[in-house]
Amino acid sequence: MRGFLVFTLLALVGLGAVVVYVLPALVGPMVVTAVRDALPFGDQPLQIDPTVTGAGLLGGAVDEIRVRGTSLAVTGRNAGVTIGKLDVTVHHVSIGDHAFDAVSGGLDDVAFTMSNGVPVTISRIDLTGGSTAVTGEAQFDPNQAITFITRSFADAGIQVDGVQLEDGDVALMVFGQRVAFAIGVQDGALVVPDALGAGPITLLAPGPDDQWRLTGASVTPGGLDIDAVVNAATLLAGG
C-alpha cells in the first residue's frame, strides 16, 4: 500500500510538472498557428507572442497573446482595408470559445475605400474592453475628418465645401449658405441630426448583420473621434 501511495504521489508530481513546464512549451506554437489562421492577413509577416503558463492552462486559458505587424492588407470579406501598424494584446483567452477578458493596444493608419470610391484613412484606432464588448476609438486627423464628412454628405446627395471643424460642430457651405451642424450618434449610427429641416443625415451606419454599433462622437479643431462597440464574442463564434 505504501508503495502504491508513493507511486501515486510521484505520478501526480510528474503530471504537475508536465502541465507547468512541458505543456506551455507545446501549446505556444499551436497558439501561434491558430491565431495566424484566424486573422485575415494570410501569410503576411506577423509577430505573434503568446504567454502560456501551467496555471493558465489549468484554468482553461492562454494568459496573453500579443500580435504585431506593419503594412498589412486585410483579405477576405474586408479586402481593400490596409493597416499601417498593428499592435494588439488580448488577455486571458479561453481555450474553449476564444473569449477574452480584455484587449489593449490598437491600429495606426487604417485605410479603406468608401462606397463612392473615395479613400479614407483613420489615424488611430484604440481598443479596450472584453470580448463581449470591445470598445474602439477611431481618431481622424483634421484633413481625414474633412474628407470623410465631405464625402459622407455627397453620398447623401448634398454637395458641401469649405468644411471647418469647430468645438462640437462642423461648419460648412451648403447651397451657398454657411451652416454649423452638430454630429452625434443615434441608434448606433453617426448622423447629423435634423439637417436643413429635412431630418437626420446618416454619415456612417452598420449593416443589419454587422456586430458593431457606434456609441459616441466628438468634433474639435484637432479632428473627429468616433467611438464604437463590437461584440467580438459573437464574431468569434461565427455569429
Short mmCIF file of C-alpha atoms in Angstrom, two decimals:
data_model
loop_
_atom_site.label_atom_id
_atom_site.label_comp_id
_atom_site.label_asym_id
_atom_site.label_seq_id
_atom_site.Cartn_x
_atom_site.Cartn_y
_atom_site.Cartn_z
CA MET A 1 0.00 0.00 0.00
CA ARG A 2 2.79 2.40 0.92
CA GLY A 3 4.49 1.71 -2.40
CA PHE A 4 1.27 2.43 -4.26
CA LEU A 5 0.85 5.75 -2.43
CA VAL A 6 4.42 6.76 -3.23
CA PHE A 7 3.87 5.84 -6.87
CA THR A 8 0.64 7.87 -6.95
CA LEU A 9 2.32 10.90 -5.42
CA LEU A 10 5.19 10.69 -7.86
CA ALA A 11 2.76 10.37 -10.75
CA LEU A 12 0.84 13.45 -9.59
CA VAL A 13 4.06 15.42 -9.22
CA GLY A 14 5.09 14.31 -12.68
CA LEU A 15 1.72 15.34 -14.10
CA GLY A 16 2.04 18.72 -12.42
CA ALA A 17 5.47 19.17 -13.94
CA VAL A 18 4.07 18.34 -17.39
CA VAL A 19 1.33 20.97 -17.01
CA VAL A 20 3.62 23.65 -15.59
CA TYR A 21 6.72 23.13 -17.72
CA VAL A 22 6.08 20.89 -20.73
CA LEU A 23 2.57 21.77 -21.94
CA PRO A 24 3.23 25.53 -22.18
CA ALA A 25 6.19 24.81 -24.46
CA LEU A 26 4.00 22.56 -26.61
CA VAL A 27 0.90 24.78 -26.61
CA GLY A 28 2.72 28.02 -27.52
CA PRO A 29 3.43 27.07 -31.17
CA MET A 30 -0.12 25.73 -31.51
CA VAL A 31 -1.49 29.08 -30.33
CA VAL A 32 0.67 30.94 -32.85
CA THR A 33 -0.63 28.78 -35.69
CA ALA A 34 -4.25 29.09 -34.57
CA VAL A 35 -4.03 32.88 -34.28
CA ARG A 36 -2.34 33.25 -37.66
CA ASP A 37 -5.02 31.09 -39.30
CA ALA A 38 -7.81 33.10 -37.67
CA LEU A 39 -6.53 36.53 -38.68
CA PRO A 40 -7.37 37.97 -42.13
CA PHE A 41 -3.77 38.56 -43.20
CA GLY A 42 -2.86 35.33 -44.96
CA ASP A 43 0.88 34.69 -44.98
CA GLN A 44 1.90 38.33 -44.41
CA PRO A 45 4.59 38.77 -41.74
CA LEU A 46 3.20 38.90 -38.20
CA GLN A 47 4.83 38.65 -34.80
CA ILE A 48 2.60 36.56 -32.53
CA ASP A 49 3.77 36.22 -28.93
CA PRO A 50 1.62 34.04 -26.66
CA THR A 51 2.20 33.88 -22.92
CA VAL A 52 1.24 30.37 -21.83
CA THR A 53 1.59 29.13 -18.25
CA GLY A 54 0.64 25.93 -16.50
CA ALA A 55 -1.66 27.81 -14.15
CA GLY A 56 -3.42 29.38 -17.10
CA LEU A 57 -3.84 26.06 -18.87
CA LEU A 58 -5.29 24.50 -15.72
CA GLY A 59 -7.85 27.30 -15.80
CA GLY A 60 -8.58 26.62 -19.48
CA ALA A 61 -6.99 29.77 -20.81
CA VAL A 62 -3.94 31.27 -22.51
CA ASP A 63 -2.65 34.10 -20.33
CA GLU A 64 -1.93 36.59 -23.09
CA ILE A 65 -1.50 36.86 -26.85
CA ARG A 66 0.21 39.85 -28.45
CA VAL A 67 0.02 40.37 -32.21
CA ARG A 68 2.16 42.88 -34.10
CA GLY A 69 2.62 43.72 -37.75
CA THR A 70 3.21 46.56 -40.20
CA SER A 71 1.96 47.37 -43.70
CA LEU A 72 -0.82 44.77 -43.57
CA ALA A 73 -3.53 44.23 -46.19
CA VAL A 74 -6.77 42.66 -44.99
CA THR A 75 -8.05 39.70 -47.01
CA GLY A 76 -11.47 38.08 -47.24
CA ARG A 77 -14.72 39.93 -46.54
CA ASN A 78 -12.99 43.24 -45.76
CA ALA A 79 -10.40 43.07 -48.53
CA GLY A 80 -9.16 46.50 -49.50
CA VAL A 81 -8.53 47.66 -45.93
CA THR A 82 -4.88 48.31 -45.11
CA ILE A 83 -3.24 48.82 -41.71
CA GLY A 84 -0.01 50.74 -41.30
CA LYS A 85 0.75 49.29 -37.88
CA LEU A 86 -0.95 46.70 -35.69
CA ASP A 87 -0.09 46.14 -32.03
CA VAL A 88 -2.88 44.43 -30.07
CA THR A 89 -2.79 42.27 -26.95
CA VAL A 90 -5.66 40.09 -25.70
CA HIS A 91 -5.62 38.88 -22.11
CA HIS A 92 -6.85 35.60 -20.57
CA VAL A 93 -8.10 33.94 -23.75
CA SER A 94 -10.39 30.95 -23.26
CA ILE A 95 -9.15 27.81 -25.00
CA GLY A 96 -12.74 26.65 -25.50
CA ASP A 97 -14.65 29.54 -27.06
CA HIS A 98 -11.72 32.01 -27.57
CA ALA A 99 -13.47 34.68 -25.47
CA PHE A 100 -11.07 37.04 -23.70
CA ASP A 101 -11.21 39.18 -20.58
CA ALA A 102 -9.57 42.30 -22.01
CA VAL A 103 -7.86 43.77 -25.06
CA SER A 104 -5.36 46.61 -25.27
CA GLY A 105 -3.38 48.37 -27.98
CA GLY A 106 -4.66 49.37 -31.38
CA LEU A 107 -4.11 50.09 -35.05
CA ASP A 108 -2.44 53.01 -36.83
CA ASP A 109 -3.15 54.41 -40.30
CA VAL A 110 -6.15 52.29 -41.19
CA ALA A 111 -7.11 52.99 -44.80
CA PHE A 112 -10.23 51.87 -46.68
CA THR A 113 -12.38 52.95 -49.59
CA MET A 114 -15.84 54.43 -49.08
CA SER A 115 -18.83 53.29 -51.07
CA ASN A 116 -18.31 56.15 -53.53
CA GLY A 117 -14.76 55.01 -54.26
CA VAL A 118 -13.00 57.71 -52.24
CA PRO A 119 -10.16 56.51 -49.99
CA VAL A 120 -10.30 57.39 -46.27
CA THR A 121 -7.60 56.96 -43.64
CA ILE A 122 -8.09 56.77 -39.86
CA SER A 123 -5.00 57.86 -37.94
CA ARG A 124 -5.53 55.63 -34.93
CA ILE A 125 -7.99 53.09 -33.52
CA ASP A 126 -7.54 52.32 -29.80
CA LEU A 127 -9.07 49.12 -28.45
CA THR A 128 -10.24 48.36 -24.89
CA GLY A 129 -12.79 46.11 -23.17
CA GLY A 130 -13.61 42.40 -23.10
CA SER A 131 -14.76 40.11 -25.88
CA THR A 132 -18.49 40.75 -25.34
CA ALA A 133 -17.98 44.50 -25.75
CA VAL A 134 -14.74 45.63 -27.36
CA THR A 135 -14.63 49.41 -27.47
CA GLY A 136 -12.82 51.12 -30.32
CA GLU A 137 -12.00 54.81 -30.57
CA ALA A 138 -11.29 55.91 -34.13
CA GLN A 139 -9.32 59.13 -34.47
CA PHE A 140 -9.44 61.16 -37.70
CA ASP A 141 -6.96 63.99 -38.06
CA PRO A 142 -8.41 67.28 -39.43
CA ASN A 143 -7.76 66.54 -43.11
CA GLN A 144 -9.07 62.98 -42.77
CA ALA A 145 -12.16 64.21 -40.94
CA ILE A 146 -12.94 66.86 -43.57
CA THR A 147 -12.57 64.31 -46.38
CA PHE A 148 -14.80 61.84 -44.55
CA ILE A 149 -17.51 64.43 -43.79
CA THR A 150 -17.47 65.90 -47.31
CA ARG A 151 -17.82 62.51 -48.97
CA SER A 152 -20.48 61.34 -46.50
CA PHE A 153 -22.62 64.37 -47.37
CA ALA A 154 -22.02 63.67 -51.05
CA ASP A 155 -23.26 60.10 -50.54
CA ALA A 156 -26.43 61.62 -49.10
CA GLY A 157 -26.83 63.74 -52.22
CA ILE A 158 -25.68 67.04 -50.68
CA GLN A 159 -22.65 68.81 -52.10
CA VAL A 160 -20.76 70.84 -49.50
CA ASP A 161 -17.47 72.70 -49.42
CA GLY A 162 -15.43 74.87 -47.09
CA VAL A 163 -15.73 72.35 -44.26
CA GLN A 164 -14.20 73.52 -40.99
CA LEU A 165 -14.01 71.69 -37.67
CA GLU A 166 -15.06 73.60 -34.58
CA ASP A 167 -15.56 72.68 -30.93
CA GLY A 168 -18.62 70.45 -31.04
CA ASP A 169 -19.71 71.42 -34.56
CA VAL A 170 -18.85 71.21 -38.23
CA ALA A 171 -19.18 74.45 -40.22
CA LEU A 172 -19.61 74.19 -43.98
CA MET A 173 -21.04 75.86 -47.06
CA VAL A 174 -24.20 74.25 -48.40
CA PHE A 175 -26.49 75.75 -51.05
CA GLY A 176 -24.39 78.91 -50.82
CA GLN A 177 -25.03 79.37 -47.11
CA ARG A 178 -22.63 78.83 -44.23
CA VAL A 179 -24.18 76.44 -41.70
CA ALA A 180 -22.92 74.82 -38.50
CA PHE A 181 -24.00 71.24 -37.79
CA ALA A 182 -23.61 69.08 -34.73
CA ILE A 183 -22.51 65.49 -35.30
CA GLY A 184 -23.79 62.77 -33.00
CA VAL A 185 -24.86 59.15 -32.70
CA GLN A 186 -28.41 57.85 -33.00
CA ASP A 187 -29.40 54.18 -32.96
CA GLY A 188 -25.80 53.10 -33.41
CA ALA A 189 -25.14 55.31 -36.44
CA LEU A 190 -23.21 58.55 -36.97
CA VAL A 191 -25.64 61.27 -38.02
CA VAL A 192 -26.15 64.99 -38.47
CA PRO A 193 -29.44 65.45 -36.56
CA ASP A 194 -32.24 67.32 -38.31
CA ALA A 195 -30.03 68.69 -41.07
CA LEU A 196 -31.62 71.55 -43.00
CA GLY A 197 -35.00 70.72 -41.50
CA ALA A 198 -35.20 67.51 -43.54
CA GLY A 199 -34.40 65.04 -40.77
CA PRO A 200 -31.06 63.44 -39.91
CA ILE A 201 -28.37 62.71 -42.47
CA THR A 202 -26.59 59.41 -41.85
CA LEU A 203 -22.84 59.64 -42.28
CA LEU A 204 -21.89 56.14 -41.16
CA ALA A 205 -24.09 53.21 -40.12
CA PRO A 206 -23.65 49.47 -39.51
CA GLY A 207 -25.48 46.97 -41.66
CA PRO A 208 -28.19 44.77 -40.16
CA ASP A 209 -25.79 41.83 -39.79
CA ASP A 210 -22.79 43.83 -38.52
CA GLN A 211 -21.69 43.17 -34.95
CA TRP A 212 -20.66 46.78 -34.26
CA ARG A 213 -22.53 49.88 -33.23
CA LEU A 214 -21.35 53.46 -32.79
CA THR A 215 -21.69 54.85 -29.28
CA GLY A 216 -20.34 58.40 -29.42
CA ALA A 217 -18.66 61.10 -31.48
CA SER A 218 -16.87 64.36 -30.78
CA VAL A 219 -15.54 67.13 -33.00
CA THR A 220 -12.74 69.57 -32.24
CA PRO A 221 -10.46 71.67 -34.45
CA GLY A 222 -7.95 68.85 -33.94
CA GLY A 223 -10.10 66.22 -35.63
CA LEU A 224 -13.01 63.82 -35.28
CA ASP A 225 -13.21 60.97 -32.75
CA ILE A 226 -15.77 58.18 -33.16
CA ASP A 227 -16.45 55.53 -30.51
CA ALA A 228 -17.80 52.09 -31.36
CA VAL A 229 -18.55 48.86 -29.53
CA VAL A 230 -18.09 45.40 -31.07
CA ASN A 231 -19.41 42.06 -29.85
CA ALA A 232 -16.24 40.11 -30.58
CA ALA A 233 -17.59 37.04 -28.79
CA THR A 234 -20.34 36.69 -31.40
CA LEU A 235 -17.84 37.17 -34.22
CA LEU A 236 -15.53 34.53 -32.75
CA ALA A 237 -18.47 32.15 -32.50
CA GLY A 238 -19.22 32.74 -36.19
CA GLY A 239 -22.42 34.69 -35.48
#
